[in-house]
Coordinates of C-alpha atoms in Angstrom, one line a residue:
Chain U
M4 CA -116.5 -19.3 131.9
M5 CA -119.8 -20.8 132.7
Q6 CA -123.2 -19.0 133.2
R7 CA -125.6 -19.6 135.6
I8 CA -128.7 -21.9 134.4
K9 CA -131.9 -20.5 135.2
P10 CA -135.0 -22.6 135.5
F11 CA -136.5 -20.1 133.6
D12 CA -134.8 -20.8 130.4
H13 CA -135.6 -24.5 130.8
L14 CA -139.4 -23.6 131.2
I15 CA -139.3 -21.7 127.9
L16 CA -137.8 -24.5 126.1
I17 CA -140.1 -27.1 127.5
L18 CA -143.2 -24.8 126.5
G19 CA -141.7 -24.6 123.0
A20 CA -140.9 -28.2 122.7
L21 CA -144.7 -28.9 123.9
F22 CA -146.3 -26.5 121.6
L23 CA -144.4 -28.1 118.6
C24 CA -144.6 -31.6 119.6
M25 CA -147.6 -32.2 121.1
P26 CA -150.0 -31.8 118.1
V27 CA -147.8 -34.7 116.5
V28 CA -148.0 -36.8 119.5
M29 CA -151.7 -36.3 119.6
A30 CA -152.2 -37.1 116.3
F31 CA -150.4 -40.0 116.2
A32 CA -152.2 -41.3 119.5
S33 CA -155.7 -40.3 118.3
S34 CA -154.9 -42.4 115.1
T35 CA -155.0 -45.4 117.3
H36 CA -158.4 -44.9 118.7
T37 CA -161.9 -45.6 116.9
A38 CA -163.8 -42.7 115.3
I39 CA -166.6 -43.0 117.8
D40 CA -164.2 -42.6 121.0
I41 CA -162.6 -39.4 119.2
H42 CA -166.0 -37.9 118.3
S43 CA -167.4 -38.2 121.9
N44 CA -164.1 -37.5 124.0
G45 CA -161.9 -35.5 122.0
L46 CA -158.2 -35.9 120.8
Y47 CA -156.1 -38.5 123.0
V48 CA -152.9 -38.0 124.3
M49 CA -152.0 -41.9 125.2
P50 CA -152.2 -44.3 122.3
G51 CA -155.2 -46.8 122.1
S52 CA -155.7 -50.5 121.0
N53 CA -157.3 -49.9 117.7
G54 CA -154.1 -48.9 115.8
A55 CA -153.6 -52.1 114.0
E56 CA -156.8 -52.4 112.5
T57 CA -157.1 -48.7 111.4
Y58 CA -153.4 -48.7 109.7
T59 CA -154.6 -52.1 108.0
K60 CA -157.5 -50.5 106.6
V61 CA -155.9 -47.2 105.6
L62 CA -152.8 -49.1 104.0
T63 CA -155.0 -51.7 102.1
K64 CA -158.6 -50.6 101.6
R65 CA -159.0 -49.8 98.1
G66 CA -160.8 -46.2 98.1
G67 CA -161.5 -43.3 95.9
F68 CA -163.7 -43.2 92.9
T69 CA -162.4 -45.9 91.0
G70 CA -161.7 -48.3 94.0
E71 CA -158.2 -48.5 92.6
V72 CA -156.1 -46.5 95.2
T73 CA -154.8 -47.8 98.3
G74 CA -152.6 -46.4 101.3
L75 CA -149.8 -48.4 100.0
T76 CA -150.0 -47.2 96.3
M77 CA -150.0 -43.5 97.8
L78 CA -147.0 -44.4 100.1
M79 CA -145.0 -45.7 96.9
N80 CA -146.0 -42.7 94.6
S81 CA -144.9 -40.5 97.5
M82 CA -141.6 -42.3 97.7
I83 CA -141.1 -42.1 93.9
L84 CA -141.6 -38.5 94.0
G85 CA -139.4 -37.8 96.8
V86 CA -136.4 -40.1 95.8
G87 CA -136.8 -39.1 91.9
F88 CA -136.8 -35.6 92.6
A89 CA -133.6 -35.7 95.1
V90 CA -131.7 -37.8 92.7
G91 CA -132.6 -35.9 89.6
K92 CA -131.9 -32.7 91.2
I93 CA -128.4 -34.0 92.4
V94 CA -127.5 -35.2 88.8
L95 CA -128.6 -32.2 87.1
S96 CA -127.1 -29.6 89.2
M97 CA -123.6 -31.4 89.6
M98 CA -123.4 -31.6 86.0
A99 CA -124.5 -28.1 85.2
A100 CA -122.3 -26.7 88.1
Y101 CA -119.3 -28.8 86.7
A102 CA -119.6 -27.1 83.4
L103 CA -120.0 -23.6 84.8
V104 CA -117.0 -24.0 87.0
Y105 CA -114.5 -26.2 85.6
F106 CA -114.8 -25.2 81.7
R107 CA -113.8 -21.9 79.9
F108 CA -116.3 -21.7 77.0
R109 CA -118.4 -19.2 75.0
F110 CA -121.8 -18.2 76.7
A111 CA -120.7 -19.4 80.1
T112 CA -121.9 -16.2 81.6
P113 CA -125.2 -15.9 79.8
I114 CA -126.0 -19.8 80.6
F115 CA -125.1 -18.8 84.2
W116 CA -127.8 -16.2 84.2
V117 CA -130.1 -18.0 82.5
I118 CA -130.2 -20.8 85.0
F119 CA -130.0 -18.8 88.0
T120 CA -132.9 -16.6 87.0
T121 CA -135.1 -19.5 88.0
L122 CA -134.3 -18.7 91.6
L123 CA -136.6 -15.8 91.1
L124 CA -140.0 -17.4 90.8
P125 CA -141.4 -20.5 92.5
L126 CA -143.7 -22.7 90.7
E127 CA -146.7 -21.4 92.4
V128 CA -146.7 -18.2 90.5
R129 CA -146.6 -19.7 87.3
I130 CA -148.7 -22.7 88.2
M131 CA -151.5 -22.2 85.4
P132 CA -149.4 -22.1 82.4
S133 CA -147.0 -25.0 83.6
Y134 CA -150.1 -26.9 83.8
Q135 CA -151.0 -25.9 80.1
V136 CA -147.4 -26.9 79.1
M137 CA -147.6 -30.2 80.6
S138 CA -151.0 -30.9 78.8
E139 CA -149.7 -30.1 75.6
L140 CA -146.9 -32.3 76.0
K141 CA -148.8 -35.0 77.2
L142 CA -147.3 -35.5 80.3
L143 CA -150.3 -35.2 82.8
N144 CA -150.5 -38.5 84.8
T145 CA -147.3 -39.5 84.5
Y146 CA -144.0 -39.6 86.8
Q147 CA -141.9 -37.6 84.4
G148 CA -144.9 -34.8 84.5
L149 CA -144.7 -35.0 88.4
I150 CA -141.1 -34.9 89.0
V151 CA -139.6 -33.1 85.9
P152 CA -141.0 -29.7 86.2
L153 CA -140.1 -29.3 89.9
L154 CA -136.4 -29.8 88.9
A155 CA -136.6 -26.6 86.8
S156 CA -135.0 -24.4 89.4
A157 CA -131.3 -23.7 90.3
T158 CA -131.2 -24.2 94.0
G159 CA -129.1 -27.4 93.8
T160 CA -126.9 -25.9 91.0
F161 CA -125.9 -22.6 93.2
F162 CA -125.3 -24.9 96.1
F163 CA -122.8 -27.4 94.2
R164 CA -121.0 -24.3 92.2
Q165 CA -120.1 -22.8 95.5
F166 CA -118.8 -26.1 96.7
F167 CA -116.8 -26.8 93.4
K168 CA -115.4 -23.4 93.8
S169 CA -114.0 -24.3 97.2
V170 CA -112.3 -27.6 95.8
P171 CA -108.5 -26.8 95.8
D172 CA -107.2 -26.2 92.1
E173 CA -104.2 -28.5 92.6
L174 CA -106.6 -31.4 92.4
L175 CA -107.3 -30.5 88.6
E176 CA -103.6 -29.9 88.0
A177 CA -102.7 -33.1 89.3
A178 CA -105.6 -35.0 87.4
R179 CA -104.2 -33.3 84.4
I180 CA -100.7 -34.3 84.6
D181 CA -101.9 -37.8 85.1
G182 CA -103.8 -37.4 81.8
A183 CA -107.4 -37.4 83.0
G184 CA -110.0 -36.0 80.8
P185 CA -112.9 -34.0 81.9
V186 CA -115.3 -36.9 82.2
K187 CA -112.9 -39.1 84.2
F188 CA -111.9 -36.1 86.5
F189 CA -115.8 -35.6 87.1
I190 CA -116.8 -39.1 87.7
D191 CA -113.4 -40.3 89.5
I192 CA -112.5 -37.4 91.5
L193 CA -115.2 -34.9 92.1
V194 CA -118.1 -37.0 92.6
P195 CA -116.5 -39.0 95.6
L196 CA -115.1 -35.7 96.9
S197 CA -118.8 -34.4 97.1
R198 CA -120.0 -37.5 98.8
T199 CA -121.3 -35.6 102.1
M200 CA -122.6 -32.6 100.1
M201 CA -124.6 -35.1 98.0
A202 CA -126.0 -36.7 101.0
A203 CA -127.0 -33.4 102.7
I204 CA -128.7 -32.2 99.6
F205 CA -130.4 -35.6 99.1
I206 CA -132.1 -35.0 102.8
I207 CA -133.2 -31.6 102.0
M208 CA -134.6 -32.3 98.5
F209 CA -136.2 -35.5 99.6
I210 CA -138.2 -33.8 102.0
Y211 CA -138.9 -31.1 99.5
G212 CA -140.2 -33.4 97.0
W213 CA -142.1 -35.8 99.3
N214 CA -143.9 -32.8 100.8
Q215 CA -145.5 -31.4 97.4
Y216 CA -149.2 -30.8 97.6
L217 CA -150.1 -28.2 94.7
W218 CA -148.2 -29.5 91.8
P219 CA -149.2 -33.5 92.2
M220 CA -152.8 -32.3 93.0
L221 CA -153.1 -30.6 89.7
M222 CA -151.0 -33.1 87.7
T223 CA -152.8 -36.3 88.6
T224 CA -156.3 -37.1 88.0
D225 CA -155.5 -40.8 87.5
E226 CA -155.9 -42.3 90.9
S227 CA -153.2 -44.7 90.7
F228 CA -150.5 -41.8 90.6
F229 CA -151.9 -40.2 93.8
T230 CA -149.4 -39.4 96.4
L231 CA -150.0 -39.3 100.2
M232 CA -150.5 -35.4 100.0
R233 CA -153.1 -35.9 97.2
G234 CA -154.8 -38.5 99.5
I235 CA -155.5 -35.7 102.2
K236 CA -157.4 -33.9 99.7
T237 CA -159.5 -36.9 98.9
I238 CA -160.2 -37.5 102.5
L239 CA -161.3 -33.9 102.9
Q240 CA -163.8 -34.1 99.9
V241 CA -165.7 -36.8 101.6
W242 CA -165.4 -35.1 105.1
V243 CA -168.1 -32.5 104.6
G244 CA -171.6 -34.1 104.8
S245 CA -170.6 -37.2 106.7
Q246 CA -172.0 -38.0 110.1
I247 CA -168.7 -38.8 112.2
P248 CA -166.2 -38.4 109.8
D249 CA -163.3 -40.9 110.0
Y250 CA -161.1 -39.0 112.2
N251 CA -159.0 -42.0 113.3
E252 CA -158.4 -42.7 109.4
A253 CA -157.3 -39.0 108.6
F254 CA -155.1 -39.1 111.5
A255 CA -153.5 -42.4 110.2
L256 CA -152.8 -41.0 106.7
A257 CA -151.3 -37.7 108.2
V258 CA -149.0 -39.9 110.4
L259 CA -148.1 -42.2 107.3
A260 CA -147.5 -38.9 105.5
M261 CA -145.1 -37.5 108.3
V262 CA -143.2 -40.4 109.4
P263 CA -140.5 -40.9 106.5
P264 CA -139.5 -37.1 106.2
L265 CA -139.4 -37.1 110.2
V266 CA -137.2 -40.2 110.5
V267 CA -135.0 -38.8 107.8
V268 CA -134.6 -35.6 109.9
L269 CA -134.1 -37.1 113.2
V270 CA -131.7 -39.9 112.1
F271 CA -129.6 -37.7 109.8
Q272 CA -130.0 -34.7 112.1
R273 CA -126.5 -33.4 111.9
M274 CA -126.3 -33.9 108.0
F275 CA -130.0 -32.3 107.7
I276 CA -128.6 -29.0 109.2
K277 CA -125.6 -29.0 107.2
G278 CA -127.5 -29.2 104.0
L279 CA -130.2 -26.7 105.2
T280 CA -128.0 -23.9 106.4
E281 CA -125.2 -24.3 103.6
S282 CA -127.7 -24.8 100.8
D283 CA -130.0 -21.8 102.0
K284 CA -132.7 -23.6 100.6
Chain R
M15 CA -87.1 14.7 77.4
T16 CA -89.7 13.6 75.4
D17 CA -93.8 14.3 76.3
T18 CA -95.1 11.1 76.8
P19 CA -98.8 11.4 76.9
M20 CA -100.1 10.4 80.2
T21 CA -102.4 7.3 80.0
L22 CA -105.1 6.8 82.4
P23 CA -105.9 3.2 83.3
Q24 CA -109.0 2.6 81.3
S25 CA -112.0 0.7 82.4
P26 CA -113.2 -1.6 79.4
G27 CA -115.7 0.0 77.5
L28 CA -119.4 -0.9 77.3
M29 CA -119.2 -3.0 73.9
A30 CA -116.0 -4.8 75.4
R31 CA -117.6 -5.6 78.5
L32 CA -120.8 -7.1 76.5
R33 CA -118.3 -9.0 74.3
G34 CA -117.0 -10.4 77.6
F35 CA -120.2 -11.3 79.1
W36 CA -121.3 -13.2 75.7
E37 CA -118.1 -15.0 75.3
G38 CA -117.6 -15.8 78.8
S39 CA -113.9 -14.4 79.2
S40 CA -114.7 -13.2 82.7
R41 CA -111.5 -11.5 84.5
N42 CA -112.5 -13.5 87.5
P43 CA -112.9 -17.3 86.2
A44 CA -114.0 -19.5 88.8
K45 CA -110.9 -21.7 88.8
R46 CA -107.4 -20.9 87.8
V47 CA -107.1 -24.1 85.7
Q48 CA -109.8 -24.8 83.5
F49 CA -110.8 -27.3 80.7
D50 CA -110.7 -26.0 77.2
R51 CA -113.3 -27.9 75.1
P52 CA -115.5 -26.6 72.9
L53 CA -118.3 -29.4 73.2
T54 CA -117.7 -31.1 76.7
P55 CA -119.5 -28.6 78.9
W56 CA -122.4 -28.3 76.7
L57 CA -122.9 -32.0 77.4
F58 CA -123.1 -31.3 81.0
V59 CA -125.2 -28.2 81.1
L60 CA -127.7 -29.3 78.4
P61 CA -129.8 -31.1 80.7
Q62 CA -130.4 -28.6 83.0
L63 CA -130.9 -26.1 80.0
L64 CA -133.5 -27.9 78.6
I65 CA -135.5 -28.3 81.4
V66 CA -135.2 -24.7 82.5
A67 CA -136.3 -23.7 79.1
I68 CA -139.2 -26.0 78.8
F69 CA -140.6 -25.8 82.3
F70 CA -139.7 -22.4 83.4
Y71 CA -139.1 -20.0 80.5
W72 CA -142.0 -21.3 78.4
P73 CA -144.6 -21.2 81.2
S74 CA -143.4 -17.8 82.6
V75 CA -143.6 -16.2 79.0
Q76 CA -146.8 -17.7 78.4
A77 CA -148.2 -16.3 82.0
V78 CA -147.0 -13.0 80.7
T79 CA -148.7 -13.3 77.4
S80 CA -152.0 -14.6 78.4
S81 CA -152.3 -11.8 80.9
F82 CA -152.8 -9.4 78.0
Y83 CA -155.6 -11.5 76.6
L84 CA -159.1 -12.5 77.3
E85 CA -159.9 -16.1 77.1
D86 CA -163.3 -17.0 75.7
P87 CA -164.7 -19.5 78.3
F88 CA -166.1 -21.9 75.7
G89 CA -162.8 -22.3 74.2
F90 CA -163.3 -20.1 71.0
G91 CA -159.9 -18.4 70.9
S92 CA -158.8 -15.3 72.8
T93 CA -158.9 -11.4 72.4
F94 CA -156.0 -9.0 73.0
V95 CA -157.5 -6.7 75.7
G96 CA -154.1 -4.8 76.6
M97 CA -153.9 -4.0 80.5
D98 CA -157.4 -4.7 81.0
N99 CA -156.6 -7.8 83.0
Y100 CA -154.4 -5.9 85.4
T101 CA -157.0 -2.9 85.9
D102 CA -159.6 -5.2 86.6
A103 CA -157.4 -7.0 89.1
I104 CA -156.3 -3.9 90.8
S105 CA -159.5 -2.1 90.8
S106 CA -161.7 -5.0 92.0
R107 CA -162.5 -4.8 95.8
E108 CA -162.2 -8.3 96.3
Y109 CA -158.7 -8.5 95.0
R110 CA -157.7 -5.4 97.3
R111 CA -159.2 -7.2 100.2
I112 CA -157.4 -10.1 99.6
A113 CA -154.1 -8.5 99.3
G114 CA -154.9 -6.9 102.3
F115 CA -155.1 -10.0 104.0
T116 CA -152.2 -11.2 102.5
A117 CA -150.1 -8.5 103.7
F118 CA -151.5 -8.9 107.5
F119 CA -151.0 -12.7 107.3
A120 CA -147.5 -12.5 106.0
V121 CA -146.8 -9.7 108.7
M122 CA -148.4 -11.8 111.7
V123 CA -146.7 -15.3 110.3
T124 CA -143.1 -13.6 109.8
G125 CA -143.2 -11.9 113.0
L126 CA -144.4 -14.3 115.1
S127 CA -142.5 -17.2 113.6
L128 CA -139.3 -15.1 113.8
S129 CA -139.5 -13.8 117.3
I130 CA -140.3 -17.4 118.8
G131 CA -137.8 -18.8 116.7
L132 CA -135.2 -16.3 118.0
L133 CA -136.5 -16.6 121.4
L134 CA -136.2 -20.5 121.5
A135 CA -132.7 -20.4 119.9
V136 CA -131.4 -18.3 122.4
K137 CA -132.4 -20.4 125.3
A138 CA -131.3 -23.5 123.6
D139 CA -128.0 -21.8 123.1
K140 CA -127.5 -21.1 126.8
V141 CA -128.6 -24.4 128.3
I142 CA -126.0 -27.6 128.8
R143 CA -128.2 -30.1 130.3
G144 CA -130.6 -31.5 127.9
A145 CA -129.3 -29.3 125.0
S146 CA -129.5 -32.1 122.4
A147 CA -133.0 -33.3 123.4
Y148 CA -134.4 -29.9 123.4
K149 CA -132.7 -29.3 119.8
T150 CA -134.2 -32.5 118.4
A151 CA -137.8 -31.7 119.8
L152 CA -137.8 -28.1 118.4
I153 CA -136.5 -28.9 114.9
A154 CA -138.6 -32.3 114.2
V155 CA -141.5 -30.3 112.8
Y156 CA -139.8 -28.9 110.0
A157 CA -140.3 -32.3 108.3
I158 CA -144.0 -32.1 108.3
A159 CA -145.6 -31.3 105.0
P160 CA -147.8 -28.0 105.1
P161 CA -150.9 -30.0 104.0
V162 CA -150.3 -32.3 106.8
S163 CA -150.0 -29.6 109.2
G164 CA -153.0 -27.9 107.9
L165 CA -155.0 -31.4 108.6
I166 CA -153.7 -31.5 112.3
G167 CA -154.8 -27.9 112.5
M168 CA -158.0 -28.6 111.0
M169 CA -158.8 -31.5 113.8
F170 CA -157.5 -29.1 116.3
F171 CA -159.9 -26.7 115.5
D172 CA -162.7 -29.1 114.6
M173 CA -166.2 -27.7 115.8
H174 CA -166.9 -31.1 117.5
M175 CA -164.3 -32.3 119.2
G176 CA -161.1 -30.1 118.3
P177 CA -159.3 -29.1 121.8
F178 CA -158.8 -25.2 120.8
T179 CA -162.7 -24.9 119.9
E180 CA -163.3 -26.4 123.6
M181 CA -160.6 -24.2 125.3
A182 CA -162.5 -21.2 123.5
A183 CA -165.9 -22.5 125.0
W184 CA -164.6 -22.6 128.5
F185 CA -164.3 -18.7 128.0
G186 CA -167.7 -18.5 126.5
Y187 CA -166.6 -18.2 122.9
E188 CA -168.1 -20.2 120.1
M189 CA -165.4 -20.6 117.8
K190 CA -166.3 -21.4 114.1
V191 CA -163.2 -22.1 112.0
G192 CA -164.0 -22.6 108.4
I193 CA -167.1 -20.5 108.9
N194 CA -166.3 -17.5 110.8
Y195 CA -163.7 -14.9 108.9
N196 CA -161.8 -14.1 112.0
D197 CA -161.5 -17.4 113.3
T198 CA -160.4 -19.0 110.1
A199 CA -157.8 -16.3 109.8
F200 CA -156.4 -17.0 113.6
A201 CA -156.4 -20.9 113.0
L202 CA -154.2 -20.3 109.8
I203 CA -152.1 -17.8 111.4
L204 CA -151.3 -20.2 114.0
V205 CA -150.8 -23.4 112.0
A206 CA -148.5 -21.4 109.5
V207 CA -146.6 -20.1 112.6
W208 CA -146.2 -23.7 114.0
K209 CA -144.8 -25.2 110.8
Q210 CA -142.5 -22.3 110.3
I211 CA -140.8 -22.0 113.9
P212 CA -138.3 -25.0 113.4
Y213 CA -136.7 -23.5 110.2
N214 CA -136.3 -20.0 112.1
F215 CA -135.0 -22.0 115.1
I216 CA -132.3 -23.9 113.1
F217 CA -130.6 -20.8 111.5
F218 CA -131.0 -18.8 114.6
L219 CA -129.2 -21.4 116.4
S220 CA -126.4 -22.1 113.9
G221 CA -125.9 -18.3 113.6
L222 CA -125.5 -18.2 117.5
Q223 CA -123.1 -20.9 117.7
S224 CA -120.9 -19.5 115.0
V225 CA -120.3 -16.5 117.5
P226 CA -116.7 -17.2 118.5
V227 CA -115.9 -18.2 122.2
S228 CA -113.5 -15.2 122.7
V229 CA -116.3 -12.6 121.9
R230 CA -118.9 -14.5 124.0
E231 CA -116.4 -14.3 127.0
A232 CA -115.9 -10.8 126.5
A233 CA -119.1 -10.0 126.4
L234 CA -119.9 -11.7 129.5
I235 CA -117.3 -9.2 131.1
D236 CA -118.4 -6.1 129.5
A237 CA -121.9 -6.3 129.9
R238 CA -123.4 -7.5 132.9
S239 CA -127.2 -7.6 132.1
G240 CA -128.3 -10.6 130.1
W241 CA -130.7 -8.2 128.2
R242 CA -128.0 -5.7 127.3
R243 CA -125.5 -8.5 126.4
F244 CA -128.0 -9.7 123.9
K245 CA -129.3 -6.4 122.8
D246 CA -125.8 -4.8 122.0
I247 CA -123.7 -8.0 121.1
V248 CA -125.7 -10.7 120.0
L249 CA -128.3 -9.3 117.9
P250 CA -126.0 -7.2 115.8
L251 CA -124.0 -10.4 115.2
L252 CA -127.5 -12.1 113.9
A253 CA -128.6 -9.4 111.8
P254 CA -127.2 -11.2 108.5
T255 CA -129.2 -14.1 109.5
A256 CA -132.3 -12.3 110.6
F257 CA -132.5 -10.5 107.1
F258 CA -131.9 -13.6 105.2
L259 CA -134.7 -15.3 107.2
L260 CA -136.9 -12.1 107.1
I261 CA -137.0 -12.7 103.3
I262 CA -137.4 -16.4 103.4
N263 CA -140.4 -15.9 105.9
I264 CA -142.1 -13.6 103.8
T265 CA -141.8 -16.0 100.7
Y266 CA -142.8 -18.8 103.0
S267 CA -146.2 -16.9 104.1
L268 CA -146.8 -16.0 100.5
F269 CA -146.4 -19.2 98.8
D270 CA -145.8 -22.1 100.9
T271 CA -149.0 -21.7 102.9
F272 CA -151.1 -22.6 100.1
A273 CA -151.5 -26.0 101.1
I274 CA -152.4 -25.1 104.7
I275 CA -155.0 -22.8 103.4
D276 CA -156.5 -25.5 101.0
V277 CA -156.7 -28.1 103.8
M278 CA -158.1 -25.9 106.5
V279 CA -160.8 -24.6 104.6
K280 CA -161.6 -28.0 103.3
D281 CA -161.2 -27.2 99.5
K282 CA -164.5 -24.8 100.3
P283 CA -163.0 -21.0 100.2
A284 CA -166.3 -19.5 100.1
N285 CA -165.7 -16.5 102.3
N286 CA -162.8 -17.4 104.1
P287 CA -159.8 -15.4 104.1
M288 CA -157.2 -16.7 101.4
T289 CA -153.9 -15.3 100.0
L290 CA -153.2 -14.0 96.6
V291 CA -151.8 -17.2 95.6
Y292 CA -154.6 -18.9 96.3
K293 CA -156.7 -16.7 94.3
V294 CA -154.5 -17.2 91.6
Y295 CA -155.4 -20.9 91.6
L296 CA -159.1 -20.2 92.1
D297 CA -159.6 -18.1 89.4
G298 CA -157.3 -20.1 87.0
F299 CA -158.7 -23.5 87.8
K300 CA -161.9 -23.1 89.2
G301 CA -162.9 -20.0 87.7
N302 CA -161.6 -20.7 84.4
D303 CA -160.4 -16.8 84.0
I304 CA -157.2 -17.5 82.3
G305 CA -156.4 -14.1 81.6
G306 CA -157.4 -12.6 85.0
S307 CA -155.3 -15.3 86.7
S308 CA -152.0 -14.8 84.6
A309 CA -152.3 -11.2 85.2
Q310 CA -152.4 -11.6 88.9
S311 CA -149.5 -14.2 88.6
V312 CA -147.5 -11.5 87.0
I313 CA -148.3 -9.2 89.5
L314 CA -147.0 -11.7 92.2
M315 CA -143.9 -12.5 90.0
V316 CA -142.8 -8.8 90.3
V317 CA -143.2 -9.0 93.9
V318 CA -141.1 -12.1 94.5
A319 CA -138.4 -11.1 91.8
A320 CA -138.1 -8.0 94.0
L321 CA -137.6 -9.8 97.3
T322 CA -135.2 -12.3 95.6
V323 CA -133.2 -9.6 94.3
A324 CA -133.1 -7.7 97.6
Q325 CA -131.9 -11.2 99.1
F326 CA -129.2 -11.6 96.7
R327 CA -127.8 -8.2 96.8
F328 CA -127.6 -8.5 100.8
L329 CA -126.0 -11.8 100.5
E330 CA -123.2 -10.6 98.2
R331 CA -122.4 -7.9 100.4
R332 CA -122.5 -10.5 103.4
V333 CA -120.0 -12.5 101.3
H334 CA -117.6 -9.5 100.7
Y335 CA -117.1 -8.2 104.1
G336 CA -118.1 -11.4 106.2

């Protein structure tokens, strides 16, 4: 049965799409104009001709207080944080979920609760003591310090636990008849079986890691560890008090910071939605 | 015929249940067949346990303990002050004002982004022509980080060239985001809503699309008016999704908006509006008031924990009946 299509529905959708997408389009277009043009004419909807110059400058100019950090360094650090976090999350949570689902052992239930209590509190509410712990462990200004504390939550574990529970029991029975031990069963059967799930979780976690702001801001004082998000903060600190702020460079930085996650979401759209709606964040 | 004492089926006593809890002899194991090895499971679960212990439990416990102490600002030890940090926080007028703004902010952001997300999802579910193009355009913004959306928002409200500032000027209003309290609050809410619409849209749309075709067709016959069909059939079916999103959105507006605020006030909060999480950060890292900041953290912990428990209880029910 078909419903009549009303132009009104399309109107609402077009308005919604414009409201959501125009700021992104204008940020990109304006990043290709000069700061002076933006200052006198406002934001642009169409791209200009100054793009190559601005982006080369943002990517390669040495900035910051020590003159050490470039946009390229920050891009690389964001990538390390995003990929490192996603991979770490998948490895840790698959292993823990495997132990909880496939083994009969003492303390399994208390361990379950110890891990899942972490879902209660986001990092933001324990940010101050987390920072103190990191400085006691001498992990400030390291990649481990940037990535590992973010892994201390059970989101992925919860997801893989649900998935493993839905795997048919017959698989394990068959594997045991063939004489496969727990490690072999995990690596040869369960991991290949989880490939789609791993990809979906990877997408969600990569975006989550890439987009981190508060934690990298506190953990890194050494500019060679700055991520793009941290770079945004630096731009703002010189903003106040300048005659004509470098609008174009700020926009270019924003574009650099949003392109990788945007591409991932758009290219792997179906898998991204699967990961998001099935992992419940 | 002998008298056989009637035996009632007994539920296991408290001690037995506790023992079961510790030893993991649950009556409903996750799998019918499981490995029975004493050591291997520990190898698998240990990495996660270690990380959780060091980076979750240790700081959480430390937050609770230091909330009862007054740290010397010059680093000469600390004194136990009992509940003082809590009473100081709660009785402070500034804290109450910020709590009030946080509640207002959460209500506005949650209400607006949920209703716009729902409206767009209902429309996107209906159209056939161009459906996937709309969908792509409407979910793209999910990928954008809160600080980036804050930066874009800051430009749009820039006092020299921001399009929104200019629009307000047509109506003779001089908008001063970053200086005027109400203007800044407006800008913060707008940016936070903008960033959150795609998330709600995705969940509402997938909820709508899981409604079986037979139900949709029956609804088309039963209820002729579109609004009644929506109110009586679609909305009840979406209720579980909506409840889940309600909690997620409240949590988002309380915590994930930190970066938006920090960027839009350009690191200079002054007398701009802020949320409770921002105040925790400000007092702890800029004001060096560790005890006070910890007490505020603990208050927030209680709020989030309550929200999450509500969410779990609800999800559990959904699993049972759904």
